[in-house]
Amino acid sequence: MKLLAVCGMGIGTSVLLKMNAEKVLSQLDIEAEVDATDIATALLPDSPAQIVLCTPELSSQLDGIKAEVISVENVFDLDELSQKLQKSLL
Amino acid sequence: MASPSLNDFIAAEAIAFGDFVSFVEASEAAGRLLVNSGLVVDGYVSEIIEIIQNQGPYMVIAPGVAIVHGRPSESVLKTGGSMVIDASGVISGNEKNDPVRVILAISAKDDEEHLQMLKTIAELFNQPEMIEKLANCSSSGEVLNLISTNLQ
């Protein structure tokens, strides 16, 4: 299972999303790889990601992507992340 | 040796308090602190502003907190950060997370250090009461003390 955490540049928000997603996934005992990247990379047609995590402002820029897009309002809220990931994965 | 903490990336002189009229103005002040601390060159500040204006307030990533940055480029001299605190808050247009009271500006030169810095930022702000505590600080010494007592 492959997830992407996405932000404009791939170096700030996305890295924080990745760290917290990894924390939550390990609590849920789900084996998955999370990469932080920028929008352009996430949109590449050969992207192997099943799920893309981003903040709401960026989700419209991911229109047409084949992965499921989960938009996260509060990057630091592990409960929000956990609930949204569980809804998609379990 | 203890792993580096946020205090290693944010110097006392890179912390400022203010009552700003807009999110852009507060972000500019945070960017200016990076310049004054020798972490980035001048052009980095306009990159920060440009990204906010072009991409919208997506960098307001949790209630009350924004992390602003430019591109990793020659404008960046060193990995580090700055913090601007506006206790009364500014409006960014990110309705879920406004008002913004704490703005962190970061610069990334070295991947390893950058990841370590973001890790400590996550550890700090995964504590929801942190914004309120920071907004109640009145000196950079208080901020640094708060940070070091809340990191493992």
Coordinates of C-alpha atoms in Angstrom, one line a residue:
Chain A
M1 CA 0.0 0.0 0.0
K2 CA 1.4 3.3 -1.1
L3 CA 0.3 6.8 0.1
L4 CA 1.5 10.2 -1.0
A5 CA 1.4 13.3 1.2
V6 CA 1.3 16.3 -1.0
C7 CA 1.9 20.0 -0.7
G8 CA 2.8 22.9 -3.1
M9 CA 6.6 22.4 -2.7
G10 CA 6.8 18.9 -1.2
I11 CA 9.0 20.1 1.7
G12 CA 6.8 21.5 4.4
T13 CA 3.2 20.6 4.9
S14 CA 3.6 17.3 3.1
V15 CA 6.4 16.2 5.3
L16 CA 4.4 16.9 8.4
L17 CA 1.5 15.0 6.9
K18 CA 3.7 12.1 6.1
M19 CA 5.1 12.0 9.7
N20 CA 1.7 12.1 11.3
A21 CA 0.2 9.6 8.8
E22 CA 3.0 7.1 9.5
K23 CA 2.3 7.5 13.2
V24 CA -1.4 6.9 12.8
L25 CA -0.9 3.9 10.4
S26 CA 1.4 2.2 12.8
Q27 CA -1.1 2.7 15.6
L28 CA -3.7 1.1 13.3
D29 CA -1.3 -1.7 12.5
I30 CA -1.5 -1.0 8.8
E31 CA 1.5 -1.5 6.7
A32 CA 2.0 1.3 4.2
E33 CA 4.6 3.5 2.7
V34 CA 4.1 7.2 2.8
D35 CA 6.1 9.6 0.6
A36 CA 6.1 13.4 0.7
T37 CA 6.0 15.1 -2.6
D38 CA 4.7 18.1 -4.6
I39 CA 1.5 18.3 -6.6
A40 CA 3.2 17.9 -10.0
T41 CA 4.7 14.6 -8.9
A42 CA 1.5 13.3 -7.5
L43 CA -0.3 14.0 -10.8
L44 CA 2.2 11.9 -12.8
P45 CA 0.2 9.2 -14.6
D46 CA 2.4 6.4 -13.4
S47 CA 2.1 7.3 -9.7
P48 CA 1.6 4.1 -7.7
A49 CA -0.2 5.8 -4.9
Q50 CA -3.6 4.5 -3.8
I51 CA -4.3 7.4 -1.5
V52 CA -3.2 11.0 -1.6
L53 CA -3.2 13.2 1.5
C54 CA -3.4 17.0 1.2
T55 CA -4.9 20.1 2.8
P56 CA -8.3 21.2 1.5
E57 CA -7.0 24.2 -0.5
L58 CA -4.9 21.9 -2.7
S59 CA -7.5 19.2 -3.3
S60 CA -9.0 21.0 -6.2
Q61 CA -5.6 21.0 -7.9
L62 CA -5.7 17.2 -7.8
D63 CA -8.8 16.8 -9.9
G64 CA -8.7 13.8 -12.3
I65 CA -6.1 11.9 -10.2
K66 CA -6.8 8.2 -10.0
A67 CA -5.8 7.9 -6.3
E68 CA -8.4 8.5 -3.6
V69 CA -7.8 12.1 -2.2
I70 CA -8.1 12.6 1.5
S71 CA -8.1 16.2 2.5
V72 CA -6.9 17.0 6.0
E73 CA -8.0 20.2 7.8
N74 CA -5.7 20.0 10.8
V75 CA -2.4 18.4 10.0
F76 CA -1.6 18.1 13.7
D77 CA -4.8 16.4 14.7
L78 CA -4.0 12.7 14.8
D79 CA -7.6 11.8 15.5
E80 CA -8.8 13.4 12.3
L81 CA -6.1 11.6 10.3
S82 CA -6.9 8.4 12.0
Q83 CA -10.6 8.6 11.4
K84 CA -10.2 9.5 7.7
L85 CA -7.6 6.8 7.1
Q86 CA -9.7 4.2 8.8
K87 CA -12.7 5.2 6.7
S88 CA -10.7 4.6 3.6
L89 CA -8.7 1.6 4.6
L90 CA -10.7 -0.6 7.0
Chain B
M1 CA 24.2 13.2 22.7
A2 CA 20.6 14.5 22.7
S3 CA 18.9 14.8 19.3
P4 CA 18.6 18.4 18.1
S5 CA 15.5 20.2 19.3
L6 CA 13.6 23.1 17.7
N7 CA 15.7 25.4 19.8
D8 CA 18.7 24.4 17.7
F9 CA 16.9 25.7 14.6
I10 CA 15.2 28.8 15.9
A11 CA 17.4 31.4 17.6
A12 CA 16.1 33.8 20.2
E13 CA 16.6 36.7 17.7
A14 CA 14.4 34.9 15.1
I15 CA 11.4 35.1 17.4
A16 CA 9.2 38.2 17.2
F17 CA 5.8 39.5 18.4
G18 CA 3.6 41.9 16.6
D19 CA 0.1 43.0 15.8
F20 CA -0.2 42.6 12.1
V21 CA -2.8 43.8 9.7
S22 CA -2.7 40.8 7.4
F23 CA -1.5 37.3 7.1
V24 CA 0.8 38.3 4.3
E25 CA 2.4 41.1 6.4
A26 CA 2.9 38.7 9.3
S27 CA 4.5 36.1 6.9
E28 CA 6.7 38.7 5.5
A29 CA 7.9 39.6 9.0
A30 CA 8.6 35.9 9.6
G31 CA 10.6 35.7 6.3
R32 CA 12.5 38.9 7.2
L33 CA 13.6 37.2 10.5
L34 CA 15.1 34.4 8.4
V35 CA 17.1 37.0 6.4
N36 CA 18.2 38.7 9.5
S37 CA 19.4 35.4 11.0
G38 CA 21.5 34.7 8.0
L39 CA 19.5 31.7 7.0
V40 CA 18.3 33.0 3.6
V41 CA 18.9 35.8 1.2
D42 CA 16.5 38.6 0.5
G43 CA 14.7 37.0 -2.5
Y44 CA 13.4 34.2 -0.3
V45 CA 11.0 36.6 1.4
S46 CA 9.3 37.5 -1.9
E47 CA 9.1 33.8 -2.8
I48 CA 7.2 33.2 0.5
I49 CA 4.7 36.0 -0.4
E50 CA 4.4 34.8 -4.0
I51 CA 3.5 31.3 -2.9
I52 CA 0.8 32.6 -0.5
Q53 CA -0.6 34.8 -3.2
N54 CA -0.5 32.1 -5.9
Q55 CA -1.5 29.0 -4.0
G56 CA -3.8 30.4 -1.3
P57 CA -3.6 29.9 2.4
Y58 CA -3.0 26.1 2.3
M59 CA 0.1 26.6 4.6
V60 CA -2.3 27.4 7.5
I61 CA -2.2 23.7 8.4
A62 CA -4.0 23.7 11.8
P63 CA -6.1 26.0 13.9
G64 CA -4.0 29.1 14.5
V65 CA -0.8 28.0 12.9
A66 CA 0.9 28.5 9.6
I67 CA 4.2 27.2 8.2
V68 CA 5.5 29.3 5.4
H69 CA 8.5 28.7 3.2
G70 CA 10.0 29.3 -0.2
R71 CA 11.6 26.9 -2.6
P72 CA 14.7 25.0 -1.8
S73 CA 17.1 27.1 -4.0
E74 CA 20.3 29.1 -3.9
S75 CA 18.3 31.6 -1.8
V76 CA 18.7 29.3 1.1
L77 CA 21.9 29.5 3.0
K78 CA 21.2 27.3 6.1
T79 CA 18.4 25.1 7.5
G80 CA 16.5 26.9 10.2
G81 CA 13.3 28.7 11.2
S82 CA 11.8 31.8 12.7
M83 CA 8.6 32.4 14.5
V84 CA 6.2 35.3 14.6
I85 CA 3.5 35.5 17.2
D86 CA 0.4 37.7 16.8
A87 CA -1.7 37.0 19.9
S88 CA -4.8 38.6 18.5
G89 CA -4.4 36.7 15.2
V90 CA -4.6 37.6 11.5
I91 CA -7.1 36.4 8.9
S92 CA -5.6 34.3 6.1
G93 CA -8.8 33.2 4.4
N94 CA -8.4 29.6 5.5
E95 CA -11.8 29.6 7.3
K96 CA -11.3 26.3 9.2
N97 CA -8.0 27.4 10.8
D98 CA -8.2 31.2 11.1
P99 CA -7.3 33.3 13.0
V100 CA -3.5 32.6 12.6
R101 CA -1.6 33.4 15.7
V102 CA 1.7 31.6 15.2
I103 CA 3.6 31.7 11.9
L104 CA 6.7 29.6 11.5
A105 CA 8.9 30.4 8.5
I106 CA 11.4 27.7 7.6
S107 CA 14.3 27.3 5.2
A108 CA 15.6 23.9 4.1
K109 CA 19.2 23.4 3.0
D110 CA 20.2 20.1 4.4
D111 CA 17.6 17.2 4.1
E112 CA 18.6 15.5 7.3
E113 CA 18.5 18.7 9.4
H114 CA 15.3 19.8 7.7
L115 CA 13.5 16.5 8.6
Q116 CA 14.7 16.8 12.2
M117 CA 13.3 20.3 12.4
L118 CA 9.9 19.2 11.0
K119 CA 9.9 16.3 13.4
T120 CA 10.3 18.6 16.4
I121 CA 7.6 21.0 14.9
A122 CA 5.2 18.0 14.7
E123 CA 6.0 16.9 18.2
L124 CA 5.4 20.4 19.5
F125 CA 2.2 21.2 17.6
N126 CA 0.6 17.7 17.9
Q127 CA -0.1 19.2 21.4
P128 CA -3.3 21.2 20.6
E129 CA -2.8 23.6 23.6
M130 CA 0.6 24.7 22.2
I131 CA -0.9 27.6 20.2
E132 CA -2.6 29.1 23.2
K133 CA 0.6 28.8 25.2
L134 CA 2.7 30.4 22.6
A135 CA 0.2 33.2 22.1
N136 CA 0.5 33.9 25.8
C137 CA 4.3 34.3 25.7
S138 CA 5.7 37.8 25.9
S139 CA 9.4 37.2 25.3
S140 CA 11.5 35.0 23.0
G141 CA 13.1 33.5 26.2
E142 CA 9.7 32.4 27.3
V143 CA 9.0 30.8 23.9
L144 CA 12.3 28.9 23.8
N145 CA 11.7 27.8 27.4
L146 CA 8.2 26.6 26.5
I147 CA 9.6 24.7 23.5
S148 CA 12.3 23.0 25.3
T149 CA 10.0 21.9 28.2
N150 CA 7.5 20.4 25.7
L151 CA 9.9 18.4 23.7
Q152 CA 11.2 15.0 24.8

